[in-house]
PDB file of C-alpha atoms in Angstrom:
ATOM      1  CA  MET A   1      -2.432  20.138   1.916  1.00 58.00           C
ATOM      2  CA  ARG A   2       0.327  18.840   4.046  1.00 56.00           C
ATOM      3  CA  THR A   3       0.444  17.822   7.714  1.00 58.00           C
ATOM      4  CA  PRO A   4       2.755  19.875   9.917  1.00 56.00           C
ATOM      5  CA  ARG A   5       6.249  18.423  10.229  1.00 58.00           C
ATOM      6  CA  ILE A   6       7.608  17.397  13.597  1.00 60.00           C
ATOM      7  CA  SER A   7      11.213  16.798  14.874  1.00 58.00           C
ATOM      8  CA  GLY A   8      13.504  14.303  13.149  1.00 78.00           C
ATOM      9  CA  SER A   9      14.041  12.378  16.403  1.00 86.00           C
ATOM     10  CA  ARG A  10      10.425  11.736  16.671  1.00 89.00           C
ATOM     11  CA  CYS A  11      10.243  10.632  13.027  1.00 92.00           C
ATOM     12  CA  ARG A  12      13.044   8.212  13.710  1.00 92.00           C
ATOM     13  CA  VAL A  13      11.175   6.777  16.826  1.00 95.00           C
ATOM     14  CA  LEU A  14       7.955   6.250  14.730  1.00 96.00           C
ATOM     15  CA  LEU A  15       9.916   4.531  11.957  1.00 96.00           C
ATOM     16  CA  ALA A  16      11.621   2.282  14.435  1.00 97.00           C
ATOM     17  CA  ALA A  17       8.218   1.419  15.958  1.00 98.00           C
ATOM     18  CA  PHE A  18       6.875   0.534  12.595  1.00 98.00           C
ATOM     19  CA  ALA A  19       9.872  -1.664  11.957  1.00 98.00           C
ATOM     20  CA  LEU A  20       9.494  -3.395  15.182  1.00 98.00           C
ATOM     21  CA  ALA A  21       5.730  -3.988  14.619  1.00 98.00           C
ATOM     22  CA  ALA A  22       6.504  -5.283  11.155  1.00 98.00           C
ATOM     23  CA  ALA A  23       9.228  -7.643  12.509  1.00 98.00           C
ATOM     24  CA  LEU A  24       6.948  -8.999  15.187  1.00 98.00           C
ATOM     25  CA  ASP A  25       3.992  -9.564  12.722  1.00 98.00           C
ATOM     26  CA  LEU A  26       6.211 -11.345  10.063  1.00 98.00           C
ATOM     27  CA  ALA A  27       7.988 -13.468  12.712  1.00 98.00           C
ATOM     28  CA  SER A  28       4.554 -14.446  14.187  1.00 98.00           C
ATOM     29  CA  LEU A  29       3.348 -15.487  10.766  1.00 97.00           C
ATOM     30  CA  ALA A  30       6.538 -17.447  10.128  1.00 97.00           C
ATOM     31  CA  VAL A  31       6.216 -19.507  13.252  1.00 96.00           C
ATOM     32  CA  GLY A  32       2.374 -19.733  13.134  1.00 95.00           C
ATOM     33  CA  PHE A  33       1.804 -17.611  16.347  1.00 96.00           C
ATOM     34  CA  HIS A  34      -1.622 -16.087  15.522  1.00 95.00           C
ATOM     35  CA  GLY A  35      -1.788 -14.027  18.642  1.00 96.00           C
ATOM     36  CA  GLY A  36       1.266 -11.998  17.756  1.00 97.00           C
ATOM     37  CA  HIS A  37      -0.187 -11.333  14.303  1.00 97.00           C
ATOM     38  CA  VAL A  38      -3.498 -10.151  15.871  1.00 97.00           C
ATOM     39  CA  VAL A  39      -1.592  -7.771  18.129  1.00 97.00           C
ATOM     40  CA  ALA A  40       0.932  -6.501  15.628  1.00 98.00           C
ATOM     41  CA  LYS A  41      -1.102  -6.083  12.397  1.00 98.00           C
ATOM     42  CA  PRO A  42      -3.430  -3.320  13.647  1.00 97.00           C
ATOM     43  CA  LEU A  43      -0.394  -1.268  14.644  1.00 98.00           C
ATOM     44  CA  LEU A  44       1.354  -1.208  11.352  1.00 98.00           C
ATOM     45  CA  MET A  45      -0.453   1.317   9.228  1.00 98.00           C
ATOM     46  CA  PRO A  46      -1.147   3.747  11.941  1.00 98.00           C
ATOM     47  CA  LEU A  47       2.639   3.872  12.778  1.00 98.00           C
ATOM     48  CA  LEU A  48       3.539   4.241   9.128  1.00 98.00           C
ATOM     49  CA  ALA A  49       0.875   6.945   8.711  1.00 98.00           C
ATOM     50  CA  ALA A  50       2.113   8.780  11.803  1.00 97.00           C
ATOM     51  CA  TRP A  51       5.762   8.603  10.454  1.00 97.00           C
ATOM     52  CA  ALA A  52       4.596   9.978   7.014  1.00 96.00           C
ATOM     53  CA  ALA A  53       2.626  12.738   8.740  1.00 95.00           C
ATOM     54  CA  ALA A  54       5.618  13.600  10.830  1.00 94.00           C
ATOM     55  CA  ARG A  55       7.600  14.123   7.695  1.00 92.00           C
ATOM     56  CA  GLY A  56       4.954  16.465   6.403  1.00 92.00           C
ATOM     57  CA  ALA A  57       3.160  14.123   4.083  1.00 95.00           C
ATOM     58  CA  PRO A  58       0.096  15.200   2.025  1.00 95.00           C
ATOM     59  CA  ARG A  59      -3.144  14.351   3.730  1.00 96.00           C
ATOM     60  CA  LEU A  60      -4.144  12.061   0.858  1.00 97.00           C
ATOM     61  CA  LEU A  61      -0.981   9.905   1.661  1.00 98.00           C
ATOM     62  CA  VAL A  62      -1.968   9.697   5.265  1.00 97.00           C
ATOM     63  CA  ALA A  63      -5.548   8.913   4.373  1.00 98.00           C
ATOM     64  CA  ALA A  64      -4.502   6.044   1.960  1.00 98.00           C
ATOM     65  CA  LEU A  65      -2.373   4.483   4.773  1.00 98.00           C
ATOM     66  CA  LEU A  66      -5.261   4.776   7.164  1.00 98.00           C
ATOM     67  CA  CYS A  67      -7.573   3.098   4.683  1.00 98.00           C
ATOM     68  CA  GLY A  68      -5.073   0.377   4.656  1.00 98.00           C
ATOM     69  CA  TRP A  69      -5.272   0.094   8.463  1.00 98.00           C
ATOM     70  CA  GLY A  70      -9.091  -0.268   8.132  1.00 98.00           C
ATOM     71  CA  GLY A  71      -8.651  -3.112   5.615  1.00 97.00           C
ATOM     72  CA  ASP A  72      -5.989  -4.742   7.789  1.00 98.00           C
ATOM     73  CA  VAL A  73      -8.236  -4.854  10.917  1.00 97.00           C
ATOM     74  CA  LEU A  74     -11.257  -6.101   8.812  1.00 97.00           C
ATOM     75  CA  LEU A  75      -9.246  -8.962   7.194  1.00 96.00           C
ATOM     76  CA  LEU A  76      -8.393 -10.335  10.585  1.00 95.00           C
ATOM     77  CA  SER A  77     -11.774 -11.873  10.349  1.00 92.00           C
ATOM     78  CA  ASP A  78     -12.618 -14.754   7.994  1.00 87.00           C
ATOM     79  CA  ALA A  79     -16.145 -13.760   7.529  1.00 89.00           C
ATOM     80  CA  ASP A  80     -17.282 -12.916   3.946  1.00 86.00           C
ATOM     81  CA  PRO A  81     -18.825  -9.554   4.992  1.00 91.00           C
ATOM     82  CA  ALA A  82     -15.460  -8.568   6.672  1.00 94.00           C
ATOM     83  CA  PHE A  83     -13.587  -9.449   3.458  1.00 94.00           C
ATOM     84  CA  LEU A  84     -15.835  -7.224   1.334  1.00 94.00           C
ATOM     85  CA  ALA A  85     -15.597  -4.388   3.853  1.00 96.00           C
ATOM     86  CA  GLY A  86     -11.905  -4.789   3.886  1.00 96.00           C
ATOM     87  CA  MET A  87     -11.639  -4.704   0.157  1.00 96.00           C
ATOM     88  CA  THR A  88     -13.688  -1.496   0.198  1.00 97.00           C
ATOM     89  CA  CYS A  89     -11.259   0.046   2.578  1.00 98.00           C
ATOM     90  CA  PHE A  90      -8.322  -0.779   0.455  1.00 98.00           C
ATOM     91  CA  ALA A  91     -10.236   0.367  -2.672  1.00 98.00           C
ATOM     92  CA  ALA A  92     -10.745   3.760  -0.892  1.00 98.00           C
ATOM     93  CA  GLY A  93      -7.006   3.865  -0.223  1.00 98.00           C
ATOM     94  CA  HIS A  94      -6.265   3.342  -3.917  1.00 98.00           C
ATOM     95  CA  VAL A  95      -8.577   6.199  -4.826  1.00 98.00           C
ATOM     96  CA  CYS A  96      -6.591   8.417  -2.318  1.00 98.00           C
ATOM     97  CA  TYR A  97      -3.326   7.282  -3.938  1.00 98.00           C
ATOM     98  CA  LEU A  98      -4.686   7.940  -7.406  1.00 96.00           C
ATOM     99  CA  ALA A  99      -5.856  11.379  -6.533  1.00 96.00           C
ATOM    100  CA  LEU A 100      -2.508  12.148  -4.914  1.00 97.00           C
ATOM    101  CA  PHE A 101      -0.486  10.784  -7.891  1.00 95.00           C
ATOM    102  CA  THR A 102      -2.697  12.703 -10.382  1.00 92.00           C
ATOM    103  CA  ARG A 103      -2.434  15.904  -8.455  1.00 93.00           C
ATOM    104  CA  ASP A 104       1.293  15.928  -7.468  1.00 90.00           C
ATOM    105  CA  GLY A 105       2.878  13.476  -9.743  1.00 85.00           C
ATOM    106  CA  THR A 106       4.789  14.306 -12.871  1.00 84.00           C
ATOM    107  CA  PRO A 107       4.318  12.057 -16.092  1.00 82.00           C
ATOM    108  CA  ARG A 108       7.478  10.197 -17.099  1.00 78.00           C
ATOM    109  CA  ALA A 109       7.497   9.282 -20.778  1.00 68.00           C
ATOM    110  CA  ARG A 110       9.558   6.156 -20.359  1.00 72.00           C
ATOM    111  CA  ALA A 111       7.542   4.820 -17.445  1.00 67.00           C
ATOM    112  CA  ALA A 112       4.388   5.313 -19.575  1.00 72.00           C
ATOM    113  CA  LEU A 113       5.510   2.294 -21.594  1.00 83.00           C
ATOM    114  CA  LEU A 114       4.504   0.179 -18.619  1.00 86.00           C
ATOM    115  CA  ALA A 115       0.830   0.944 -19.004  1.00 88.00           C
ATOM    116  CA  PRO A 116       0.096  -1.630 -21.740  1.00 91.00           C
ATOM    117  CA  GLY A 117       1.833  -4.218 -19.540  1.00 92.00           C
ATOM    118  CA  TYR A 118      -0.392  -3.402 -16.507  1.00 94.00           C
ATOM    119  CA  LEU A 119      -3.460  -3.566 -18.718  1.00 94.00           C
ATOM    120  CA  VAL A 120      -2.502  -6.969 -19.925  1.00 95.00           C
ATOM    121  CA  ALA A 121      -1.849  -8.111 -16.387  1.00 93.00           C
ATOM    122  CA  LEU A 122      -5.290  -6.876 -15.293  1.00 95.00           C
ATOM    123  CA  VAL A 123      -7.171  -8.606 -18.146  1.00 96.00           C
ATOM    124  CA  THR A 124      -5.157 -11.864 -17.760  1.00 96.00           C
ATOM    125  CA  THR A 125      -5.335 -12.091 -14.018  1.00 95.00           C
ATOM    126  CA  VAL A 126      -9.132 -11.350 -13.856  1.00 96.00           C
ATOM    127  CA  ALA A 127      -9.859 -13.824 -16.616  1.00 96.00           C
ATOM    128  CA  LEU A 128      -7.774 -16.579 -14.919  1.00 96.00           C
ATOM    129  CA  LEU A 129      -9.243 -15.977 -11.449  1.00 96.00           C
ATOM    130  CA  TRP A 130     -12.786 -15.565 -12.633  1.00 96.00           C
ATOM    131  CA  PRO A 131     -13.909 -19.221 -12.731  1.00 96.00           C
ATOM    132  CA  GLY A 132     -12.541 -19.996  -9.305  1.00 96.00           C
ATOM    133  CA  LEU A 133     -13.933 -17.048  -7.434  1.00 95.00           C
ATOM    134  CA  PRO A 134     -17.271 -17.284  -5.554  1.00 94.00           C
ATOM    135  CA  ALA A 135     -20.030 -15.845  -7.725  1.00 94.00           C
ATOM    136  CA  ASP A 136     -20.801 -12.975  -5.361  1.00 93.00           C
ATOM    137  CA  LEU A 137     -17.097 -11.910  -5.335  1.00 94.00           C
ATOM    138  CA  ARG A 138     -16.421 -11.935  -9.065  1.00 95.00           C
ATOM    139  CA  VAL A 139     -17.634  -8.322  -9.873  1.00 96.00           C
ATOM    140  CA  PRO A 140     -16.222  -6.780  -6.692  1.00 95.00           C
ATOM    141  CA  VAL A 141     -12.907  -8.498  -7.277  1.00 95.00           C
ATOM    142  CA  ALA A 142     -12.756  -7.337 -10.921  1.00 96.00           C
ATOM    143  CA  GLY A 143     -13.552  -3.700  -9.891  1.00 96.00           C
ATOM    144  CA  TYR A 144     -11.116  -3.703  -7.040  1.00 97.00           C
ATOM    145  CA  SER A 145      -8.534  -5.180  -9.383  1.00 97.00           C
ATOM    146  CA  THR A 146      -8.958  -2.312 -11.867  1.00 96.00           C
ATOM    147  CA  LEU A 147      -8.428   0.256  -9.153  1.00 97.00           C
ATOM    148  CA  LEU A 148      -5.384  -1.507  -7.883  1.00 97.00           C
ATOM    149  CA  VAL A 149      -3.808  -1.865 -11.348  1.00 96.00           C
ATOM    150  CA  ALA A 150      -4.522   1.845 -12.069  1.00 96.00           C
ATOM    151  CA  MET A 151      -2.869   2.818  -8.777  1.00 97.00           C
ATOM    152  CA  ALA A 152       0.122   0.703  -9.429  1.00 96.00           C
ATOM    153  CA  CYS A 153       0.534   2.062 -12.995  1.00 95.00           C
ATOM    154  CA  ALA A 154       0.089   5.682 -11.859  1.00 95.00           C
ATOM    155  CA  ALA A 155       2.664   5.216  -9.081  1.00 95.00           C
ATOM    156  CA  ALA A 156       5.327   4.122 -11.624  1.00 93.00           C
ATOM    157  CA  VAL A 157       4.325   6.607 -14.396  1.00 92.00           C
ATOM    158  CA  ARG A 158       3.877   9.655 -12.264  1.00 92.00           C
ATOM    159  CA  LEU A 159       6.168   9.275  -9.223  1.00 92.00           C
ATOM    160  CA  GLY A 160       9.093   7.068 -10.390  1.00 91.00           C
ATOM    161  CA  PRO A 161      10.724   3.737  -9.554  1.00 93.00           C
ATOM    162  CA  VAL A 162      10.474   3.681  -5.694  1.00 96.00           C
ATOM    163  CA  ALA A 163       6.754   4.278  -5.689  1.00 96.00           C
ATOM    164  CA  GLY A 164       6.355   2.161  -8.860  1.00 95.00           C
ATOM    165  CA  LEU A 165       7.923  -0.852  -7.062  1.00 97.00           C
ATOM    166  CA  GLY A 166       5.552  -0.240  -4.158  1.00 98.00           C
ATOM    167  CA  GLY A 167       2.526  -0.334  -6.499  1.00 97.00           C
ATOM    168  CA  ALA A 168       3.827  -3.522  -8.145  1.00 97.00           C
ATOM    169  CA  LEU A 169       4.387  -5.224  -4.864  1.00 98.00           C
ATOM    170  CA  PHE A 170       0.813  -4.158  -3.725  1.00 98.00           C
ATOM    171  CA  LEU A 171      -0.401  -5.854  -6.925  1.00 97.00           C
ATOM    172  CA  LEU A 172       1.568  -8.973  -6.072  1.00 97.00           C
ATOM    173  CA  SER A 173       0.347  -9.127  -2.496  1.00 97.00           C
ATOM    174  CA  ASP A 174      -3.328  -8.760  -3.413  1.00 97.00           C
ATOM    175  CA  THR A 175      -2.956 -11.240  -6.276  1.00 96.00           C
ATOM    176  CA  LEU A 176      -1.795 -13.778  -3.718  1.00 96.00           C
ATOM    177  CA  ILE A 177      -4.997 -13.163  -1.691  1.00 96.00           C
ATOM    178  CA  ALA A 178      -7.086 -13.479  -4.715  1.00 96.00           C
ATOM    179  CA  THR A 179      -5.482 -16.850  -5.709  1.00 96.00           C
ATOM    180  CA  GLY A 180      -6.189 -18.085  -2.221  1.00 95.00           C
ATOM    181  CA  VAL A 181      -9.871 -17.097  -2.490  1.00 94.00           C
ATOM    182  CA  ALA A 182     -10.029 -18.798  -5.899  1.00 94.00           C
ATOM    183  CA  ASP A 183      -8.593 -21.950  -4.268  1.00 93.00           C
ATOM    184  CA  TRP A 184      -5.391 -21.985  -6.353  1.00 95.00           C
ATOM    185  CA  PRO A 185      -2.300 -23.844  -4.981  1.00 93.00           C
ATOM    186  CA  GLN A 186      -0.545 -21.668  -2.394  1.00 92.00           C
ATOM    187  CA  PRO A 187       3.081 -21.488  -1.257  1.00 91.00           C
ATOM    188  CA  PRO A 188       4.014 -22.552   2.318  1.00 92.00           C
ATOM    189  CA  ARG A 189       2.908 -19.859   4.827  1.00 94.00           C
ATOM    190  CA  PRO A 190       0.969 -17.738   2.223  1.00 95.00           C
ATOM    191  CA  ASP A 191      -0.003 -15.144   4.869  1.00 96.00           C
ATOM    192  CA  LEU A 192       3.690 -14.448   5.493  1.00 97.00           C
ATOM    193  CA  TRP A 193       4.302 -13.664   1.765  1.00 97.00           C
ATOM    194  CA  ILE A 194       1.179 -11.613   1.577  1.00 97.00           C
ATOM    195  CA  MET A 195       2.168  -9.411   4.483  1.00 98.00           C
ATOM    196  CA  LEU A 196       5.732  -9.172   3.480  1.00 98.00           C
ATOM    197  CA  THR A 197       4.944  -7.842   0.083  1.00 98.00           C
ATOM    198  CA  TYR A 198       2.154  -5.666   1.441  1.00 98.00           C
ATOM    199  CA  LEU A 199       4.304  -4.019   4.051  1.00 98.00           C
ATOM    200  CA  ALA A 200       7.087  -3.353   1.513  1.00 98.00           C
ATOM    201  CA  ALA A 201       4.513  -1.970  -0.817  1.00 98.00           C
ATOM    202  CA  GLN A 202       3.026   0.473   1.634  1.00 98.00           C
ATOM    203  CA  PHE A 203       6.476   1.728   2.771  1.00 98.00           C
ATOM    204  CA  LEU A 204       7.834   2.145  -0.700  1.00 98.00           C
ATOM    205  CA  LEU A 205       4.640   3.977  -1.786  1.00 98.00           C
ATOM    206  CA  ALA A 206       4.980   6.314   1.184  1.00 98.00           C
ATOM    207  CA  THR A 207       8.777   6.742   0.767  1.00 97.00           C
ATOM    208  CA  GLY A 208       8.476   7.205  -3.014  1.00 96.00           C
ATOM    209  CA  THR A 209       5.791   9.752  -2.671  1.00 96.00           C
ATOM    210  CA  LEU A 210       7.723  11.879  -0.060  1.00 95.00           C
ATOM    211  CA  ARG A 211      10.856  11.669  -2.219  1.00 92.00           C
ATOM    212  CA  ALA A 212       9.036  12.668  -5.344  1.00 90.00           C
ATOM    213  CA  LEU A 213       7.468  15.722  -3.678  1.00 88.00           C
ATOM    214  CA  GLU A 214      10.799  16.712  -2.114  1.00 85.00           C
ATOM    215  CA  ALA A 215      12.428  16.635  -5.572  1.00 82.00           C
ATOM    216  CA  ARG A 216       9.944  18.753  -7.320  1.00 73.00           C
ATOM    217  CA  PRO A 217      11.047  22.341  -8.436  1.00 64.00           C
ATOM    218  CA  GLY A 218       9.185  25.433  -7.660  1.00 50.00           C
ATOM    219  CA  PRO A 219       6.869  25.599  -4.779  1.00 45.00           C
ATOM    220  CA  MET A 220       7.833  22.091  -3.769  1.00 41.00           C
ATOM    221  CA  ALA A 221      11.423  23.143  -3.303  1.00 39.00           C
ATOM    222  CA  THR A 222      10.265  25.430  -0.557  1.00 37.00           C
ATOM    223  CA  TYR A 223       8.870  22.317   1.181  1.00 39.00           C
ATOM    224  CA  GLY A 224      12.191  20.628   0.944  1.00 40.00           C
ATOM    225  CA  GLU A 225      14.122  23.608   2.123  1.00 37.00           C
ATOM    226  CA  VAL A 226      11.808  23.877   5.163  1.00 36.00           C
ATOM    227  CA  ARG A 227      12.333  20.256   5.943  1.00 45.00           C
ATOM    228  CA  SER A 228      16.104  20.530   5.746  1.00 38.00           C
ATOM    229  CA  THR A 229      16.110  23.429   8.121  1.00 36.00           C
ATOM    230  CA  THR A 230      13.533  22.166  10.644  1.00 38.00           C
ATOM    231  CA  PRO A 231      15.221  20.848  13.844  1.00 37.00           C
TER     232      PRO A 231
END
């Protein structure tokens, strides 16, 4: 099911608000202003979800973005229980994405060639991270990584390059988090790179999903025609 679509001007306002919140968050991380990050980060996914809903997004897409919001808020805390709860929220978001891609996506033969590469990336990454992870996080991280890689692969195989790039960036963002947990050497301002890749990932996943659905023939074409004629 889809959320009702609202006016194009309101869509633009919501997208501009998301862009402003993203700019504030990234700028705060770049200069080390923690207060700005704490204020901006909880606004990001609700604004992106509202924009997607305003464009008539499937409810599973809105749910995936709101799961991301739950994870974002929980990861503002450094406590281990908050980290596990945040990872659970993101895992729920990946389940929503997977259900959406399976239901509404169309398999692409060429993109399917990426699947072995994603499998190798999963096995290699988990194997390399495993010794450095705290013992109580090894199994949860491995399980979460499996869901994440499955989502990223499904985005590319079933929705095309825009969503596929979003899935790959999500994988990169969370790998940066995992390397930090495993005490690997980090680049300067690691939180900045984590948020930059994460925000790009969620935006591309949302945009790629909407574009793929609008391009579908048959019943989906009706949705596209309604969008083009709605004021």
